[in-house]
mmCIF file of C-alpha atoms in Angstrom:
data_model
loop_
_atom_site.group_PDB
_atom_site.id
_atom_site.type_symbol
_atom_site.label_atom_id
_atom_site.label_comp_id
_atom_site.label_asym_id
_atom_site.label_seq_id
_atom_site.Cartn_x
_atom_site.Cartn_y
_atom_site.Cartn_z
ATOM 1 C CA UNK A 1 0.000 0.000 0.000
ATOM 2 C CA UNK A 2 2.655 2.336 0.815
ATOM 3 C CA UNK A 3 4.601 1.693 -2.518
ATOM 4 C CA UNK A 4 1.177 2.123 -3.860
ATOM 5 C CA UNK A 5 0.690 5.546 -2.811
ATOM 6 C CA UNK A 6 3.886 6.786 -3.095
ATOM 7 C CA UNK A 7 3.587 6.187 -7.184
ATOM 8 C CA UNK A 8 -0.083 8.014 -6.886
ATOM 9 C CA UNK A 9 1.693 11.249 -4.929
ATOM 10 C CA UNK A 10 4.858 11.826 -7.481
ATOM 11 C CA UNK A 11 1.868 11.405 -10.659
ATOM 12 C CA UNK A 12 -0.661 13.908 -8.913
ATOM 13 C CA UNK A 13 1.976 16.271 -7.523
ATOM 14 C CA UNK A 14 0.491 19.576 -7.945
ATOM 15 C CA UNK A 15 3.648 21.529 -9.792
ATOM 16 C CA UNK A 16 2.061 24.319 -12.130
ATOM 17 C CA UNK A 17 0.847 27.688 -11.478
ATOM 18 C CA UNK A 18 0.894 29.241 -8.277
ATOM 19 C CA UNK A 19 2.379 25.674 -6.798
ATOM 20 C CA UNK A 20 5.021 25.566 -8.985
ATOM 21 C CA UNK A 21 6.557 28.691 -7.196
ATOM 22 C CA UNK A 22 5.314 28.202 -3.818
ATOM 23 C CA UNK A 23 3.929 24.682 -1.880
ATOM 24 C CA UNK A 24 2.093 26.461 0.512
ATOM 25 C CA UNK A 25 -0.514 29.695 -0.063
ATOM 26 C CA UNK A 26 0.545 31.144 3.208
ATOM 27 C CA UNK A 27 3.968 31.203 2.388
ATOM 28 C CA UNK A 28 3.531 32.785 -1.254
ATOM 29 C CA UNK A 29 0.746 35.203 0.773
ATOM 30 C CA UNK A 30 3.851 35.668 3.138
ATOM 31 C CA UNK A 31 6.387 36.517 0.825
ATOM 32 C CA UNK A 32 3.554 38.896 -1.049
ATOM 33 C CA UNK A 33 3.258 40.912 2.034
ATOM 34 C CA UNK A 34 7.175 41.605 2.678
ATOM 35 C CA UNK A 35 7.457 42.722 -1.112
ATOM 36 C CA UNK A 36 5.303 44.831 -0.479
ATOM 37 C CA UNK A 37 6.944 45.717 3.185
ATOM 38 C CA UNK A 38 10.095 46.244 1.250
ATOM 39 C CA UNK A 39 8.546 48.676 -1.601
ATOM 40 C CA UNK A 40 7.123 50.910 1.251
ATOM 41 C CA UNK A 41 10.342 51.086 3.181
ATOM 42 C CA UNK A 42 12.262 51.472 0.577
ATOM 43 C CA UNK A 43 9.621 54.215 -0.813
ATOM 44 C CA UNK A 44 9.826 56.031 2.663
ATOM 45 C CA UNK A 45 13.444 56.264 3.472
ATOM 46 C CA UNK A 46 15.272 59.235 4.096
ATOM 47 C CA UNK A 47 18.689 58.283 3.701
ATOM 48 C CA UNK A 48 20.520 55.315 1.587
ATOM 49 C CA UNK A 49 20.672 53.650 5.022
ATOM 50 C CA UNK A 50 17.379 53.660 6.047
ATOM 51 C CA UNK A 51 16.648 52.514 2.558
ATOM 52 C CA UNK A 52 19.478 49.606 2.714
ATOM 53 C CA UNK A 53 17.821 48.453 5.953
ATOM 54 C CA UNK A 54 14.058 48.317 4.380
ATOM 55 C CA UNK A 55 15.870 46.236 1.343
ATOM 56 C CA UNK A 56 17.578 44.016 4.113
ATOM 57 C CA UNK A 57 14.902 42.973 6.858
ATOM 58 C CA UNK A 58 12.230 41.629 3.985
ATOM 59 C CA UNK A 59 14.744 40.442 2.065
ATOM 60 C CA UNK A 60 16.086 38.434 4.265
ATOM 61 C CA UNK A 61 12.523 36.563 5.205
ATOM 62 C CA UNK A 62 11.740 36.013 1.431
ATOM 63 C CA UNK A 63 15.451 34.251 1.292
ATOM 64 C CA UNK A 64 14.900 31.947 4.022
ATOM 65 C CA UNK A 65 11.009 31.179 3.087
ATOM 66 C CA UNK A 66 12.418 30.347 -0.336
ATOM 67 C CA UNK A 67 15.149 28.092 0.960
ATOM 68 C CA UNK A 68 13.073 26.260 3.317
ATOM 69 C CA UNK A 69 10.550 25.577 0.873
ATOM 70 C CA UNK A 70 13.214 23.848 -1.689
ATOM 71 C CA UNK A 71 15.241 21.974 1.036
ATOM 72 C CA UNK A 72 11.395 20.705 1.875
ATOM 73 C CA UNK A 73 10.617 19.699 -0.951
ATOM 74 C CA UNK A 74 14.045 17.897 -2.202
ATOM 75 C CA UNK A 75 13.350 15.844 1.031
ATOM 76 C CA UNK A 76 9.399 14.800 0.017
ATOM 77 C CA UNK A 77 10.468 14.301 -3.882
ATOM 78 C CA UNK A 78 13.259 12.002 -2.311
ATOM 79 C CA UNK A 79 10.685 9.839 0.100
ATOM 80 C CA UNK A 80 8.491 9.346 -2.810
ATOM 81 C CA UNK A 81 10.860 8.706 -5.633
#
């Protein structure tokens, strides 16, 4: 059974549209919302530091989100391969 329904996940994985660049709607809602965190920041700084900081601090949570997401899902296409 288990053989079974790993062959039934890798056919039905969903991997185009939206999925295809994010597994998870919260995350791609996440990384929507610190875009836009970042265009306001950087659209309200005074100075080239302020601005460098607004760049940095949603930056940084987009780059992890993303890299958590792909080491995730090397590890799931590797249990059902």
């Amino acid at each position: 059974p288990l053989r079974r329904q790993r062959q039934m996940c890798i056919r039905d994985r969903c991997d185009r549209g939206l999925w295809s660049v994010s597994r998870h709607p919260n995350y791609l809602g996440g990384m929507v919302f610190h875009i836009g965190v970042l265009m306001a920041g950087v659209a309200g700084a005074k100075n080239l530091s302020a601005a460098f900081l607004a760049v940095i601090a949603p930056g940084a949570f987009i780059k992890i989100i993303l890299e958590a997401t792909t080491q995730l899902e090397r590890k799931q296409l590797a249990f059902f391969e």
